[in-house]
Short mmCIF file of C-alpha atoms and ligand atoms in Angstrom, two decimals:
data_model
loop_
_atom_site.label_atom_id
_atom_site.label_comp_id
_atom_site.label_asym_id
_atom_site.label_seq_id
_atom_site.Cartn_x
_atom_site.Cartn_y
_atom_site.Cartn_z
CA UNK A 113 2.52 -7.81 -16.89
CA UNK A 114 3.18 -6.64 -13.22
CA UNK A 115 1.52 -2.94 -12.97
CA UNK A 116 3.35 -0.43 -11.19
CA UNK A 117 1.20 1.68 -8.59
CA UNK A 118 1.14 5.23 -6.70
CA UNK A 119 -1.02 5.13 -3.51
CA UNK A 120 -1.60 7.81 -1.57
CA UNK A 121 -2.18 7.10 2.33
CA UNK A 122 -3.85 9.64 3.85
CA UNK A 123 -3.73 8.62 7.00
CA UNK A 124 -6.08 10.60 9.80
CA UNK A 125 -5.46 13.94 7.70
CA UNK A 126 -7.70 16.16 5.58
CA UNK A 127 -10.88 17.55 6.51
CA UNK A 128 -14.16 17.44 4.30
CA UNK A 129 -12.93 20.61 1.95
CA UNK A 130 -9.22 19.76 1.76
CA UNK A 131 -10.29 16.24 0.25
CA UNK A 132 -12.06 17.94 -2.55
CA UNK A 133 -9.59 20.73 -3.12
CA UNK A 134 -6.76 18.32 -2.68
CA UNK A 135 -8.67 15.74 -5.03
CA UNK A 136 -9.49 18.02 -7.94
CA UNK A 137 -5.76 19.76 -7.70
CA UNK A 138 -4.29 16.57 -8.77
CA UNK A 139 -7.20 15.28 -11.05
CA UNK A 140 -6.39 18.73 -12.86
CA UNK A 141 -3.18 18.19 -13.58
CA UNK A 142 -2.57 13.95 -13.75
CA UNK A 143 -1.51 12.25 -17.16
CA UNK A 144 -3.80 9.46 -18.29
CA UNK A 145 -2.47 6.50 -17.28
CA UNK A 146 -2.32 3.11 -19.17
CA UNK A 147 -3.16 -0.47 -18.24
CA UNK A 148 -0.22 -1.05 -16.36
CA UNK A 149 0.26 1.88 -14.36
CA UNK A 150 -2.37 3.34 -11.43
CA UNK A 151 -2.81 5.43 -8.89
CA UNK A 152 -4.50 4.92 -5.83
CA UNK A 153 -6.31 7.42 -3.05
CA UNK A 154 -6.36 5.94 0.68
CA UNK A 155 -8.69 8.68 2.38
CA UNK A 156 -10.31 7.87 5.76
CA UNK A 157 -13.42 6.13 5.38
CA UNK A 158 -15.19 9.49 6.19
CA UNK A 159 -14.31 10.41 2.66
CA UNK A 160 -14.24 6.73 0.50
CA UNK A 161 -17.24 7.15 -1.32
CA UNK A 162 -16.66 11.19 -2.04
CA UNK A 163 -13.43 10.37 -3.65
CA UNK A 164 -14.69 7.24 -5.66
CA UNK A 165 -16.92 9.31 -7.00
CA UNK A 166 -14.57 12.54 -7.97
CA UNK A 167 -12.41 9.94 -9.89
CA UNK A 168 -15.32 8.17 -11.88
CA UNK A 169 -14.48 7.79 -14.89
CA UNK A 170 -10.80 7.33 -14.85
CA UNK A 171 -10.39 4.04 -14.86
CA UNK A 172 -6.48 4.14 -13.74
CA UNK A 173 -7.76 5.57 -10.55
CA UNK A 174 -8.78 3.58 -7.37
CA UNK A 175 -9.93 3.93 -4.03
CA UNK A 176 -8.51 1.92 -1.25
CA UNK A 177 -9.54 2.15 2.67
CA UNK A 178 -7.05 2.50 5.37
CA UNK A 179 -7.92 -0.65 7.37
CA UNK A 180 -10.89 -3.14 7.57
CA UNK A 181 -12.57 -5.50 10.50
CA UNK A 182 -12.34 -9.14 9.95
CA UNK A 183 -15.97 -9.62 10.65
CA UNK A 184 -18.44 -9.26 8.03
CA UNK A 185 -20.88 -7.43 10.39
CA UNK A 186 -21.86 -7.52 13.93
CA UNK A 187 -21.64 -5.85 17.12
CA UNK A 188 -18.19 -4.05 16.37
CA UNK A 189 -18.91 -0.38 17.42
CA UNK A 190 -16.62 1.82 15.07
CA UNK A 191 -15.54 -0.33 13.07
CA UNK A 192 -16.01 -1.21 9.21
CA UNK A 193 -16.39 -4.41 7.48
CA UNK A 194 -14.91 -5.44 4.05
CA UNK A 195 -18.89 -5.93 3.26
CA UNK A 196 -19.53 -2.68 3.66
CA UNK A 197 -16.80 -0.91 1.76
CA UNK A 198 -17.84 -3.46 -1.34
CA UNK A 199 -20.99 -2.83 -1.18
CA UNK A 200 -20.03 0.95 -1.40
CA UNK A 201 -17.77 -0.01 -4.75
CA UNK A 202 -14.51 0.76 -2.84
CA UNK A 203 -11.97 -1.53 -4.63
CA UNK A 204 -8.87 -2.10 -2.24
CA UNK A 205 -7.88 -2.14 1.37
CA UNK A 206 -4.78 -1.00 3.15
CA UNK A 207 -3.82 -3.65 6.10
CA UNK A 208 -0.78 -3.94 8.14
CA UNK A 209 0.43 -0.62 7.81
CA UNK A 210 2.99 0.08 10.64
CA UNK A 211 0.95 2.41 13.09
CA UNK A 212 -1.60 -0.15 12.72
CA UNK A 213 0.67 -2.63 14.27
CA UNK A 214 1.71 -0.31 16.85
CA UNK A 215 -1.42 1.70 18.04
CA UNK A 216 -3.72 -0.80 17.07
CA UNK A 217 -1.96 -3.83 18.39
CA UNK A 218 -2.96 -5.78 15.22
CA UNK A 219 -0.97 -9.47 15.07
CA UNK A 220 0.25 -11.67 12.39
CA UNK A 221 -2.85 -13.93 13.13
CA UNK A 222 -5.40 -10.63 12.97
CA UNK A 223 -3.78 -9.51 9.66
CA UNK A 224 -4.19 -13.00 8.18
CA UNK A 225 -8.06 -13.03 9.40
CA UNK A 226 -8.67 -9.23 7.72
CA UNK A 227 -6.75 -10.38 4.47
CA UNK A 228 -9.02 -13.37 4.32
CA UNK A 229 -12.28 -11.39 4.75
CA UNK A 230 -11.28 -8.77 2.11
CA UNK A 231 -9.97 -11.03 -0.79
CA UNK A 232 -13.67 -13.25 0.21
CA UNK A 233 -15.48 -9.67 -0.76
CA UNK A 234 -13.14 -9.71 -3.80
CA UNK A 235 -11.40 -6.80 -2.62
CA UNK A 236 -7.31 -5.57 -3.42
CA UNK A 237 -5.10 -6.01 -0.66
CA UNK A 238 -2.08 -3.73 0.05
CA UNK A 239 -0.49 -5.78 2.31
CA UNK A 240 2.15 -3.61 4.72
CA UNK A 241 5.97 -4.87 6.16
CA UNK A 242 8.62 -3.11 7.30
CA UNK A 243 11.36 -3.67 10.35
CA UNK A 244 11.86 -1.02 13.26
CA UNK A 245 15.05 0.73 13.26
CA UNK A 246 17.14 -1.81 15.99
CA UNK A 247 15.35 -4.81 13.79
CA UNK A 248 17.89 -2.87 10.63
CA UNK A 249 20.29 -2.14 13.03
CA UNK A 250 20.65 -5.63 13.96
CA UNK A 251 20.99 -6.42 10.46
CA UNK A 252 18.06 -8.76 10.49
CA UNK A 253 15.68 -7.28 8.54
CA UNK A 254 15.16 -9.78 5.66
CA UNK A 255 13.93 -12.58 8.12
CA UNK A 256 12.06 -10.29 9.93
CA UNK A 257 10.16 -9.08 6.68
CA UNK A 258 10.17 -12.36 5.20
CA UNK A 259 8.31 -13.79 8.72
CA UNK A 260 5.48 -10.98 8.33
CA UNK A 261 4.85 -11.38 4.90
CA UNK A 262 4.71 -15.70 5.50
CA UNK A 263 2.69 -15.17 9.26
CA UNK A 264 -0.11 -13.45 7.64
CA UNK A 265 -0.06 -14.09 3.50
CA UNK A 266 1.45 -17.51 3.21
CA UNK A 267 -1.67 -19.87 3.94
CA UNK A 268 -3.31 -17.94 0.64
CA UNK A 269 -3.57 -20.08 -2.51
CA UNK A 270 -2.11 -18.89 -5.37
CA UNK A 271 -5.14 -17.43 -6.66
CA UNK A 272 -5.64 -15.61 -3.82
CA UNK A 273 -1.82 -14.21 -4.08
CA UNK A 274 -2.50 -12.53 -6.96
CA UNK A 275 -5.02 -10.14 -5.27
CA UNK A 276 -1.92 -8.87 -2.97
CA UNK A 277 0.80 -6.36 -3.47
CA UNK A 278 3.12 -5.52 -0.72
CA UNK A 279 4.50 -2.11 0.48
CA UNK A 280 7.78 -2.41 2.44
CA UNK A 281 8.19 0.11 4.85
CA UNK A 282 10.63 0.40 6.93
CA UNK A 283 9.79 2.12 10.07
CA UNK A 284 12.73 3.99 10.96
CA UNK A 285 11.85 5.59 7.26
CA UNK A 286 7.80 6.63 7.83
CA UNK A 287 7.38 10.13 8.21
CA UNK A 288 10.82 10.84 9.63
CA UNK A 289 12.51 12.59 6.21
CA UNK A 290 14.92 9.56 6.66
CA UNK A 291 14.48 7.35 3.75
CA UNK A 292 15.66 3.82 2.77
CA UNK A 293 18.57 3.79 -0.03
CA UNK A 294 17.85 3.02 -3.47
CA UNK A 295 19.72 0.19 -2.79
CA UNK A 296 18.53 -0.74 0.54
CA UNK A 297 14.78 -0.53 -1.17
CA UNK A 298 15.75 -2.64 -4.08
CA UNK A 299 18.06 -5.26 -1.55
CA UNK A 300 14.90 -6.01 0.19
CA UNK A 301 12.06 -6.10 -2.66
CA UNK A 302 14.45 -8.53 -4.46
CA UNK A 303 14.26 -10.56 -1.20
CA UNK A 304 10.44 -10.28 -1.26
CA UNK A 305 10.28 -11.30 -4.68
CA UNK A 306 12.16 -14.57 -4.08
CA UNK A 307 10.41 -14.89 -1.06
CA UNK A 308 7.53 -15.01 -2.74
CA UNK A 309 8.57 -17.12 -5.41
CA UNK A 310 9.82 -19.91 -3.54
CA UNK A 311 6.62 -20.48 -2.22
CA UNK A 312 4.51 -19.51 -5.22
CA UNK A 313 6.60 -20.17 -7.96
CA UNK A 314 8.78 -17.20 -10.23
CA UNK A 315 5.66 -16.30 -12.48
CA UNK A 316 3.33 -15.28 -10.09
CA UNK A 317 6.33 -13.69 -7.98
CA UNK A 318 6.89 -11.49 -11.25
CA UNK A 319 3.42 -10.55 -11.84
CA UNK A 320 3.38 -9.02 -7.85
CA UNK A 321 3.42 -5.39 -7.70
CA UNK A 322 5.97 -4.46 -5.00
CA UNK A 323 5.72 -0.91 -3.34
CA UNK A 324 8.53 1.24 -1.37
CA UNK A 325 6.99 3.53 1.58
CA UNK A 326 8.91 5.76 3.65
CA UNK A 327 9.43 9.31 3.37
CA UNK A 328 9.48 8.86 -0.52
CA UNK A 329 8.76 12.08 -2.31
CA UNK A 330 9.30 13.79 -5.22
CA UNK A 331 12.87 14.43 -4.68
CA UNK A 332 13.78 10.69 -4.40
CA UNK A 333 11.20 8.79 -6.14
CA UNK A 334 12.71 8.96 -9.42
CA UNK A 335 15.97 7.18 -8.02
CA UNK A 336 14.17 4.31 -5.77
CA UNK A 337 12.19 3.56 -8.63
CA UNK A 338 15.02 2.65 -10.31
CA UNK A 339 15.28 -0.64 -8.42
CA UNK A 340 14.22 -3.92 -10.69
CA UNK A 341 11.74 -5.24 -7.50
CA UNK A 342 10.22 -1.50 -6.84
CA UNK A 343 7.33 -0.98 -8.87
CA UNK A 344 6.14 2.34 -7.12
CA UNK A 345 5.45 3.44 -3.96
CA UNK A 346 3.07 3.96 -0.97
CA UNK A 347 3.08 7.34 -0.15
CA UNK A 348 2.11 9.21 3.28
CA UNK A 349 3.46 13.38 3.68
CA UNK A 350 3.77 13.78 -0.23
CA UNK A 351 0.79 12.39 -1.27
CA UNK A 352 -1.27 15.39 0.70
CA UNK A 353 0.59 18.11 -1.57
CA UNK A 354 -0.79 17.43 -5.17
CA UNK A 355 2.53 19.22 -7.07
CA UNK A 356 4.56 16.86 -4.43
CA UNK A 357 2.17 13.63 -5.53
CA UNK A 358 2.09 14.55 -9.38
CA UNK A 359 5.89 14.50 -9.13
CA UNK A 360 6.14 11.19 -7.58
CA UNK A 361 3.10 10.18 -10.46
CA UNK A 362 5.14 11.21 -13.03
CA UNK A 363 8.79 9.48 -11.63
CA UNK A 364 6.72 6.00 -12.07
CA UNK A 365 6.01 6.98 -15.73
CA UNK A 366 9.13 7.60 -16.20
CA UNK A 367 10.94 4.43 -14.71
CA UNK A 368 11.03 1.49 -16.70
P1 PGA B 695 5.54 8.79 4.69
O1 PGA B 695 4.50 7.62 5.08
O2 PGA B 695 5.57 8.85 3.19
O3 PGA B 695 4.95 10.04 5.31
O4 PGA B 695 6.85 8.41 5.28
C1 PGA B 695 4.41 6.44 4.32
C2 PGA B 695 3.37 5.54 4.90
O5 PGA B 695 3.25 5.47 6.13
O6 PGA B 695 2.64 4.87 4.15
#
């Protein structure tokens, strides 16, 4: 059965004491969770192995990096390898997101490479989309999703598919208060779903876990969870405020 997932992307946020704090708030207060639903902390790497280990134990919790290299080691000053955060039992990777695009200059091609080296160390891949606002404007969003989602996941064998979930986020909606329409979430995760299903058939395309990011918070989650093809969300603001993150927690619960 497809699970249905909270992440929380912390982005470059946080210092060493607000982790903790921030951490046990919502450990204090969060539901156990069954099979099918989890919830997933995306601290910088700083913090990866601090967090893992405040959530031992619950096995409906996970820890996920922000990004990854696509080198298993070398001379890459800064960066980290999908060996490394293995080795350190971290259990899924971020890639794609939108400021990574942007700041980062990461490509279609790049993404594809770091995909491939983190499902070869068995790692979870949260693979990001989303259009810019003229891209929506334009009314072209669907290609233009559907494009990054078959540039960088499409050479994967099925097998390998089923190690993925995407997040769409659109960009006009990250961090800006302006978020996408129930409808407008649910119009374009049915659209991934297909997508996905044309190319890897309708079984594994229901068994994908499809996430909505963009200014989703307590206030709205209930209602875009509501869509068929949104199976939770990937969060940014609302998952630093534990009441804020519970709320959006307890929304998936609630949605069918
Ligand atoms: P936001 O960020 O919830 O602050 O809009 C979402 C994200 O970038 O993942």
């Amino acid at each position: 059965m497809r699970k249905k997932i909270i992440a929380g992307n912390w982005k470059m946020n946080l210092n060493a004491q607000d982790v903790k704090l921030l951490v046990e708030q919502i450990l204090s207060k969060m539901p156990v969770l069954d099979a099918q639903h989890q919830v997933i902390f995306a601290p910088s790497y700083l913090y990866l192995t601090e967090v893992a280990a405040l959530c031992q134990g619950k096995d409906f919790i996970h820890v996920a990096a922000q990004n990854c290299h696509h080198e298993n080691g070398g001379a890459y000053t800064g960066e980290v390898s999908p060996v490394m955060l293995k080795s350190a039992g971290i259990t899924h990777v971020i890639l794609g997101h939108s400021e990574r695009r942007a700041y980062n200059h990461e490509d279609a091609k790049l993404l594809s490479q770091k995909t491939n080296a983190a499902l070869a160390q068995g790692l979870q891949v949260i693979f990001c989309c989303g259009e810019p606002l003229e891209i929506r404007d334009a009314g072209t969003q669907n290609n233009y999703v559907g494009q990054q989602i078959m540039d960088s996941l499409f050479h994967l064998s099925e097998s390998e598919l089923q190690n993925i979930c995407i997040a769409y986020e659109p960009i006009w909606a990250i961090g800006t208060g302006r978020t996408a329409s129930a409808a407008q979430a649910q119009e374009m995760h049915a659209h991934i779903r297909q997508l996905i299903a044309g190319k890897y058939g309708a079984t594994i395309a229901d068994q994908m876990t499809l996430l909505y990011g963009g200014s989703c918070k307590g206030s709205n989650a209930a209602e875009l969870f509501e869509g068929a093809d949104v199976d939770g969300g990937l969060i940014g603001g609302a998952a630093l405020v534990a009441d804020d993150f519970l709320q959006i927690i307890a929304a998936m619960n609630a949605s069918k």
